[in-house]
XYZ file of C-alpha atoms in Angstrom:
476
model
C 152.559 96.260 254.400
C 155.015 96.674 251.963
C 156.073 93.846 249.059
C 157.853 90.605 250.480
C 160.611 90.938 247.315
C 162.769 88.199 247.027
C 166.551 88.928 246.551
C 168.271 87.787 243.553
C 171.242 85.617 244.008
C 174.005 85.793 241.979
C 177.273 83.770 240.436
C 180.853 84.188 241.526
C 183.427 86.378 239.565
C 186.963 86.839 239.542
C 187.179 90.208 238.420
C 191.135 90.340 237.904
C 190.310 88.284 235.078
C 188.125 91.427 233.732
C 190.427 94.231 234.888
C 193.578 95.429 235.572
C 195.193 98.734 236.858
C 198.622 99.582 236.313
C 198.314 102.151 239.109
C 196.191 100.013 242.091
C 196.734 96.759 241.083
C 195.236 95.406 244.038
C 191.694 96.772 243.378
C 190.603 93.998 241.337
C 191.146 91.618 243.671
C 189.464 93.825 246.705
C 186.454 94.330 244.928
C 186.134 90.429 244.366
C 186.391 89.494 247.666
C 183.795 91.866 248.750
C 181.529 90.476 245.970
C 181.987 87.017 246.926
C 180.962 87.848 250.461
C 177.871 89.429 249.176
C 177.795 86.522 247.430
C 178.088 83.874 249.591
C 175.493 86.402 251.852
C 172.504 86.329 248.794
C 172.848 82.154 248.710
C 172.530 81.603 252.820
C 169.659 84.385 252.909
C 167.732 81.994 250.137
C 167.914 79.033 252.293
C 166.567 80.236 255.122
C 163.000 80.090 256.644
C 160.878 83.316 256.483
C 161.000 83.960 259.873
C 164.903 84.020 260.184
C 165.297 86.161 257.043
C 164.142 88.757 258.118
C 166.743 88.594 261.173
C 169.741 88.099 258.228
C 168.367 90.914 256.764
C 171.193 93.540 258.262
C 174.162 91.352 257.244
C 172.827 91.693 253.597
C 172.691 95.545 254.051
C 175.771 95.681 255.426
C 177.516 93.286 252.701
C 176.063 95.381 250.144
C 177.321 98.866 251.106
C 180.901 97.293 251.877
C 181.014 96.653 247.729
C 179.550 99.233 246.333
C 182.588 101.430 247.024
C 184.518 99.078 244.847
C 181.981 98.602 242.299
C 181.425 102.397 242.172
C 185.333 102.905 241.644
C 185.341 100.288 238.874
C 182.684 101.598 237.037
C 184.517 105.389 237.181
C 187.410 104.267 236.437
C 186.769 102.184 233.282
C 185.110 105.360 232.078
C 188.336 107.082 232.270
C 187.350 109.029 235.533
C 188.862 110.454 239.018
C 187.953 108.173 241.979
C 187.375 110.946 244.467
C 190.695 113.102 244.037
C 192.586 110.154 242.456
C 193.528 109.295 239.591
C 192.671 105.503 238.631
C 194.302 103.867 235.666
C 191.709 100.673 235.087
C 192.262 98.226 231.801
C 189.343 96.554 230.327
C 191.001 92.520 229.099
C 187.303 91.421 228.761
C 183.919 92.698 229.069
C 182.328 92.069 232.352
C 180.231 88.719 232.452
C 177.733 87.947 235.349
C 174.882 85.984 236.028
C 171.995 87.650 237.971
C 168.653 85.591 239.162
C 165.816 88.166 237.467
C 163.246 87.230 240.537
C 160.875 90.189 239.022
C 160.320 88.503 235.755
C 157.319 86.575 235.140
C 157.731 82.872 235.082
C 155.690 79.627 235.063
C 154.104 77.857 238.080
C 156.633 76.096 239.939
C 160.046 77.289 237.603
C 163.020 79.052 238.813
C 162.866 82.276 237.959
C 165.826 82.748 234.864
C 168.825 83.668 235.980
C 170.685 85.101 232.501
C 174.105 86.203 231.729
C 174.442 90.052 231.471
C 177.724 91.883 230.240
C 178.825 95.082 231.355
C 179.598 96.576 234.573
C 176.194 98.725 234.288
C 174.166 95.840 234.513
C 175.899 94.796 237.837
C 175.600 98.213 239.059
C 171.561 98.028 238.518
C 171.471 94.671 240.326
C 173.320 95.798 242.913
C 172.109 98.905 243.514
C 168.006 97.484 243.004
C 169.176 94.815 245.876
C 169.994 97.231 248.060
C 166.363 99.239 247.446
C 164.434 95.755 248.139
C 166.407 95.100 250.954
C 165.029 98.553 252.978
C 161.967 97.583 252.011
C 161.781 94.466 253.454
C 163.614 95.994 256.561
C 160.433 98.456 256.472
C 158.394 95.133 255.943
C 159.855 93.769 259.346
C 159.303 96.666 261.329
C 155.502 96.747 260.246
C 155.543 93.297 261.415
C 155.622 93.550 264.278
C 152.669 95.790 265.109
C 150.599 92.515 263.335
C 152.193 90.465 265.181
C 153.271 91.506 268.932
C 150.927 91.394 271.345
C 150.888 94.558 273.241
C 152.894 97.297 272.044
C 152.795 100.775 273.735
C 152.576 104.205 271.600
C 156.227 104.944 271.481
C 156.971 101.250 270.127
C 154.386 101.391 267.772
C 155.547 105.052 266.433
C 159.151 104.279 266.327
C 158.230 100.704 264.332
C 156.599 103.208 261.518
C 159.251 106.009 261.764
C 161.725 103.645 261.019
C 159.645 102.089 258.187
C 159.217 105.225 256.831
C 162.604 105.924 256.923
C 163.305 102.830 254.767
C 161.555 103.185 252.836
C 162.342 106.377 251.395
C 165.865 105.138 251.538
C 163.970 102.717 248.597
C 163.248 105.713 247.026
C 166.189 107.669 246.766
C 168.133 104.400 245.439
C 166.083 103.419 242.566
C 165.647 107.647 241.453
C 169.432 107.167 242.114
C 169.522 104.183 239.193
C 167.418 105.906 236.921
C 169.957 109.160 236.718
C 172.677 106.752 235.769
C 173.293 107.079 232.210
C 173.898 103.385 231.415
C 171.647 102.302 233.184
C 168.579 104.362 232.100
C 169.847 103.837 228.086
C 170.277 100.002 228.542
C 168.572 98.325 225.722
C 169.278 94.644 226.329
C 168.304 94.315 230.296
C 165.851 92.081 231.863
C 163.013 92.983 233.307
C 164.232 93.783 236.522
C 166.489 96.569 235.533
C 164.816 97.932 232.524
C 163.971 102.069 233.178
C 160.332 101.323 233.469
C 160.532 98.377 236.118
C 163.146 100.942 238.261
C 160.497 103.911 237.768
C 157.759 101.949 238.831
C 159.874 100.714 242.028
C 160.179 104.134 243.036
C 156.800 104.950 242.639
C 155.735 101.933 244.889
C 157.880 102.727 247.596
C 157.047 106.263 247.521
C 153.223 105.209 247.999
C 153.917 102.549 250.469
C 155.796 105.253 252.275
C 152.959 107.988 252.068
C 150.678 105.434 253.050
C 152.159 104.936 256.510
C 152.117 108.241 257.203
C 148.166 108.314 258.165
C 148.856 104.356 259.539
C 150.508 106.067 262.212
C 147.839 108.235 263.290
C 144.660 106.157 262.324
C 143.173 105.085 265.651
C 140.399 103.200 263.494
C 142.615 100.538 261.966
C 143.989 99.893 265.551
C 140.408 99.721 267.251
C 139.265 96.779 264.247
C 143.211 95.035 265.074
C 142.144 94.826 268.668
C 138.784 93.762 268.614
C 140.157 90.858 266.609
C 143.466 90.149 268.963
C 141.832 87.435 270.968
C 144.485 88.164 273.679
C 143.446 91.765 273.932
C 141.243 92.321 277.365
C 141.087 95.801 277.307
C 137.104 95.676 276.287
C 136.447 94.169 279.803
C 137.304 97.736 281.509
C 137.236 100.395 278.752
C 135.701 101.675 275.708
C 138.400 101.754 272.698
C 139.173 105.465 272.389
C 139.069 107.070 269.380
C 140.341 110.455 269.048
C 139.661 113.123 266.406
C 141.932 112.878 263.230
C 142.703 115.410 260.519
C 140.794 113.701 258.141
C 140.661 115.898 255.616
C 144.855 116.116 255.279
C 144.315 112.477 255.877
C 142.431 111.901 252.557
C 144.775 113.891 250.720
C 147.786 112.390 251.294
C 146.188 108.834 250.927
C 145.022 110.413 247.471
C 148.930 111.260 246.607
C 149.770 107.378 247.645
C 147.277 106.201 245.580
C 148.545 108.435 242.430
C 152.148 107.258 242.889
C 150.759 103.534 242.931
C 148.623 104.488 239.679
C 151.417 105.470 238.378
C 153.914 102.283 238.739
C 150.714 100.198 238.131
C 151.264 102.105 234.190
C 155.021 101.191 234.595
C 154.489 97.940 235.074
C 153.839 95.603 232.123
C 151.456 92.891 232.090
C 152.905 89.076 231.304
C 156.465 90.718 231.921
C 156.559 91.074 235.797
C 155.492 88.788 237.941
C 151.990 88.367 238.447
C 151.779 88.721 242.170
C 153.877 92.102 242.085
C 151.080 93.640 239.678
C 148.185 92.601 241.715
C 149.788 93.620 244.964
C 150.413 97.662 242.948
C 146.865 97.272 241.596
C 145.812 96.394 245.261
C 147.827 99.425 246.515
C 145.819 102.206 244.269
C 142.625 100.496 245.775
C 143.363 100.615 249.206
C 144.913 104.023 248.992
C 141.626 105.276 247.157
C 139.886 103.318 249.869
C 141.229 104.900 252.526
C 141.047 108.048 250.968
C 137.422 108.313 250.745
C 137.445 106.728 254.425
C 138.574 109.560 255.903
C 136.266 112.113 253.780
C 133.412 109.714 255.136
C 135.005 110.594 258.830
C 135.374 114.009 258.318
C 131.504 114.503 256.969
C 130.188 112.708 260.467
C 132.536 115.014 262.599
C 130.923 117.433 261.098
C 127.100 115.823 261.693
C 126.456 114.776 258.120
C 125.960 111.000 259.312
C 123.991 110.920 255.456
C 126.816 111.860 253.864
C 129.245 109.988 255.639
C 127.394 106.715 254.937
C 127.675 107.270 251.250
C 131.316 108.070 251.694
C 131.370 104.728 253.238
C 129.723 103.033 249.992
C 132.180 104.693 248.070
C 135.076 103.737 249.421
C 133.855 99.846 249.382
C 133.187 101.048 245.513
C 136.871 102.168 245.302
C 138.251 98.663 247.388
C 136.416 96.958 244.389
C 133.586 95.246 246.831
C 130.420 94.216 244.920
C 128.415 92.717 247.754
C 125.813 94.456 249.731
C 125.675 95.200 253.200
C 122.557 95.484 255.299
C 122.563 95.587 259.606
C 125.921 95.156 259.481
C 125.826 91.837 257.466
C 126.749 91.246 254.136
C 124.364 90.095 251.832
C 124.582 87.280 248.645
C 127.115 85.281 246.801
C 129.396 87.908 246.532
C 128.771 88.699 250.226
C 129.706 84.925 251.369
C 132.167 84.972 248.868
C 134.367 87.996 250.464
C 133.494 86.059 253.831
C 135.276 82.632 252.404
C 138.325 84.019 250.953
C 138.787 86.575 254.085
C 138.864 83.191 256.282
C 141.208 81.718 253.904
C 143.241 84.626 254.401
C 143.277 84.364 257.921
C 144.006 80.442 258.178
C 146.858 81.025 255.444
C 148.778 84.031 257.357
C 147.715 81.608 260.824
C 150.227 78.926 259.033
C 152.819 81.252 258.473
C 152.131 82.573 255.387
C 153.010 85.820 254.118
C 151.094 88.914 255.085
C 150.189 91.598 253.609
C 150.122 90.385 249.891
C 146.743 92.765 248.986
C 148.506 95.723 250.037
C 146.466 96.362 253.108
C 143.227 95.813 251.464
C 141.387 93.238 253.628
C 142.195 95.413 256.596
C 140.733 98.134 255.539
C 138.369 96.543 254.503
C 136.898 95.689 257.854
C 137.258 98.903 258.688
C 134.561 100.368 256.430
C 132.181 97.845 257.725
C 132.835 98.356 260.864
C 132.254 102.055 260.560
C 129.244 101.149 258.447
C 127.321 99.041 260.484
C 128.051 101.845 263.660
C 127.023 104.560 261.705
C 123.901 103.034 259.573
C 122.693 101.781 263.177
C 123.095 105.493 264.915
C 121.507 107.171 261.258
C 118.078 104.171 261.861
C 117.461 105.293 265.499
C 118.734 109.020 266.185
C 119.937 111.192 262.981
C 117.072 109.801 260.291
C 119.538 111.444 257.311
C 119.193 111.001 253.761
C 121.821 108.867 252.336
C 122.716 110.607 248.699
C 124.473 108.553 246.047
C 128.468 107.960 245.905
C 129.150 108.512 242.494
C 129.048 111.814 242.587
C 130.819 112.625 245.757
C 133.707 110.500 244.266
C 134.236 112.878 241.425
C 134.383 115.228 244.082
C 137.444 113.755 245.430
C 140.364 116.632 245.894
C 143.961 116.384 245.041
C 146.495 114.487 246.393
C 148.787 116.585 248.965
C 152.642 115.215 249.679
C 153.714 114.762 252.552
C 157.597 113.321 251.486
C 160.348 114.978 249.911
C 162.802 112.253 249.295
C 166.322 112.981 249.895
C 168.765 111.946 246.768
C 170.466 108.802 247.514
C 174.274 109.212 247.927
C 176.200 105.914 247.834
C 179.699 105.331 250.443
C 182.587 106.144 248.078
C 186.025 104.647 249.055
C 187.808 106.814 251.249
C 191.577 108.084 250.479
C 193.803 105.946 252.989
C 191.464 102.468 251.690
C 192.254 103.477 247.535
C 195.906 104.501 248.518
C 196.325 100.941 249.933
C 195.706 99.213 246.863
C 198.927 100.709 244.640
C 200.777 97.937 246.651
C 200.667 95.054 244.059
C 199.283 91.833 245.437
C 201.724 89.542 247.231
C 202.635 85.847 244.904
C 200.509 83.966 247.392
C 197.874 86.411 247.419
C 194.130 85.414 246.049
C 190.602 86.658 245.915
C 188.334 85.589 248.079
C 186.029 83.421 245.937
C 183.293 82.622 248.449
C 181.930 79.691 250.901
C 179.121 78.763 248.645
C 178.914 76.461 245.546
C 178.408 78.471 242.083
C 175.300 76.506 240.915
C 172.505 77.917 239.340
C 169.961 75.687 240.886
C 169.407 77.370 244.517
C 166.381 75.158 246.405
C 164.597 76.825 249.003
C 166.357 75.961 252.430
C 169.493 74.013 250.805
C 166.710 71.522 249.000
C 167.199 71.594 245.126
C 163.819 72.284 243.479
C 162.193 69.802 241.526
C 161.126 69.781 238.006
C 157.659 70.549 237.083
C 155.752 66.747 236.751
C 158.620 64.845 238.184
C 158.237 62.228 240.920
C 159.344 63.999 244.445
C 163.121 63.447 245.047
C 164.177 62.359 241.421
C 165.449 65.845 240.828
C 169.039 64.333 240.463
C 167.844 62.104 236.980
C 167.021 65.323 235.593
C 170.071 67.757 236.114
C 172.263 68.691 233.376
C 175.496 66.763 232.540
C 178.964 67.669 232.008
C 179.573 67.563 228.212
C 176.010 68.723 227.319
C 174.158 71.967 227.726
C 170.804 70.481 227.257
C 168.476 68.940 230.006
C 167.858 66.041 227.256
């Protein structure tokens, strides 16, 4: 499941009072009225509930590509170049300033994440651009959803649901390799976190793994058997057997092996006390349930081939590789660690049963169950039929092979503004003409489903006694 990112929001603009072009005077003014509706867009998608979010979700993407074209020509244009065949004559009066919410930064317990004032038209460009990227994935996110969440869903839903994913996904991909071959952008000394070249890398690098990770997600009738012998509306154990078919396990491992180096390497990326906390332990997460999954299917493809022994120490190494310290004997786990894993797998359960978010340990509960599972049926059939020697796991995880891709990412190419749209704008604005400045209030404070947030210690709903005045700059 990939990471539930949370959009930045953003302040409003007038860009006219930035720009000017002698030879498409109206562009200025175009381009802020597209940026106010992505604007106004960013605020309503903050103050929504979870659940309809992900339903707004296609009015962001669409908001977003309709700028970019302007942004795009802005940014070419100050740089003294062609937009498309054109020829663009943009005046800088004043260097672009814009306030971006950095939502990847680390921050304390219960703040707003900052929300600082950049300058340049790069730095909008990243934002915009990195937006864009955490918007497929949480469109991937949504489709994933649903296999968690429907009830019954037949093979073609199911497959389409991870194609589609996928797709995002990559589309993830391309944009933030896209961001990192800007020049600007990549040689930008003074961003935040968010948009620093490392943070962007290590984007790319996630998505690419959550991406490669689905591939075997779609074929892995082992995952589905443990999801439907926990659906308590499933009734299909009354008349059948769950099927399990013969995988590729071997190709399997591999490309969970390449996932699991991609996550390694944004893991590397990804600074410690400079991102937020919960975006580091969900990459860390992803390496181990790659890894996990990984030696999974070498475990599979030893006990397709008889070596029950082998497979069950295939099995111990991939609960090494999830991180799992307890022991498990006839199917039960054993000690404080055991009852331990069983307390906070409840409390996973009950949390994602109140509607919280899913997903947050990168898959790694799941699969979790799946070992055991596997464990317990295959340490029962070794007891009573095979007898096999079960060797030790360390050194059949040095053994691992490479990773294999199974992606080749396309590059990302953004919409450009078309001929007839940029031939429109040499008409000077009319007298009573204006910008489109946007629906929403420009405030920095932006509570969670229109509620302002309150102030860490302060008594619930005296937020108002602690808001900043008019003639002073400081909260005191």
């Amino acid at each position: 499941m990939p990471f539930p990112f949370t959009l930045p929001t953003t302040s409003s603009v007038l860009l006219s009072d930035f720009f000017e072009s002698a030879t498409h005077p109206s562009l200025p003014l175009a381009a802020t009225t597209k940026r106010s509706v992505l604007k106004d867009a960013l605020k309503k998608h903050k103050r929504l509930t979870p659940r309809d979010q992900a339903a707004h979700l296609p009015a962001i993407q669409s908001a977003i590509v309709g700028y970019i074209p302007y942004l795009l020509a802005l940014n070419a244009a100050s740089g003294f170049g062609d937009v498309g065949i054109e020829r663009v004559d943009l005046g800088v009066k004043n260097p672009l300033e814009v306030e971006w919410r950095s939502t990847l930064s680390a921050t304390l317990p219960g703040r707003e994440p900052p929300r600082p004032r950049l300058t340049g038209l790069h730095h909008e460009t990243a934002f915009i651009l990195s937006t864009l990227a955490y918007t497929y994935s949480l469109l991937a996110r949504s489709q994933l959803r649903m296999l968690h969440e429907a009830v019954t869903l037949s093979n073609e839903q199911r497959t389409t649901a991870i194609s589609t994913a996928m797709k995002h996904l990559l589309e993830a991909n391309s944009i933030h390799k896209y961001l990192l071959s800007l020049p600007t952008v990549s040689a930008a000394k003074d961003a935040p976190p968010d948009i620093q070249p490392s943070t962007i890398s290590a984007m790319a690098s996630i998505a690419l793994a959550e991406a490669t990770l689905i591939v075997v997600s779609k074929d892995d009738p082992y995952a589905a058997a443990v999801s439907d012998d926990r659906n308590e509306s499933n009734r299909d154990w009354m008349f059948k057997a769950p099927s399990i078919p013969k995988v590729r396990a071997h190709l399997f491992a591999r490309i969970c092996l390449a996932a699991a180096d991609h996550a390694g390497q944004a893991q590397g990326l990804l600074g410690p006390g400079r991102i937020d906390a919960d975006l580091v332990k969900y990459t860390a997460d992803l390496q181990k349930t790659a890894r996990g999954k990984a030696a999974r299917f070498l475990a599979i493809d030893a006990e397709l081939s008889g070596k029950t022994g082998e497979g069950l120490a295939w099995l111990q190494g991939a609960r090494k590789e999830l991180g799992l310290a307890f022991e498990v004997k006839d199917g039960q786990r054993k000690g404080l660690k055991g009852l331990k894993q069983s307390w906070q797998e409840r409390r996973e359960d009950k949390r994602i049963e109140k509607g919280g978010e899913r997903g947050m340990d990168a898959g790694k509960l799941e699969e979790t169950r799946v070992v055991e599972m596997l464990e317990a049926k295959w340490d029962k059939e070794n007891s009573t039929i095979n007898v096999q020697i079960v060797p030790p796991c360390e050194p059949l995880l040095a053994s691992m092979p490479s990773g294999r891709e199974y992606h080749s990412p396309q590059p990302y190419l953004p919409p450009q503004l078309d001929a007839g749209t940029l031939a429109l704008m040499r008409a000077p604005p009319g007298p009573e003409e204006r910008a489109f400045r946007g629906d929403e209030e420009d405030s920095g404070d932006e509570g969670y489903a229109g509620k302002r947030s309150e102030p860490v210690g302060a008594f619930p709903g005296s937020s108002h006694e602690y808001g900043r005045s008019g003639t002073s700059q400081s909260y005191y």
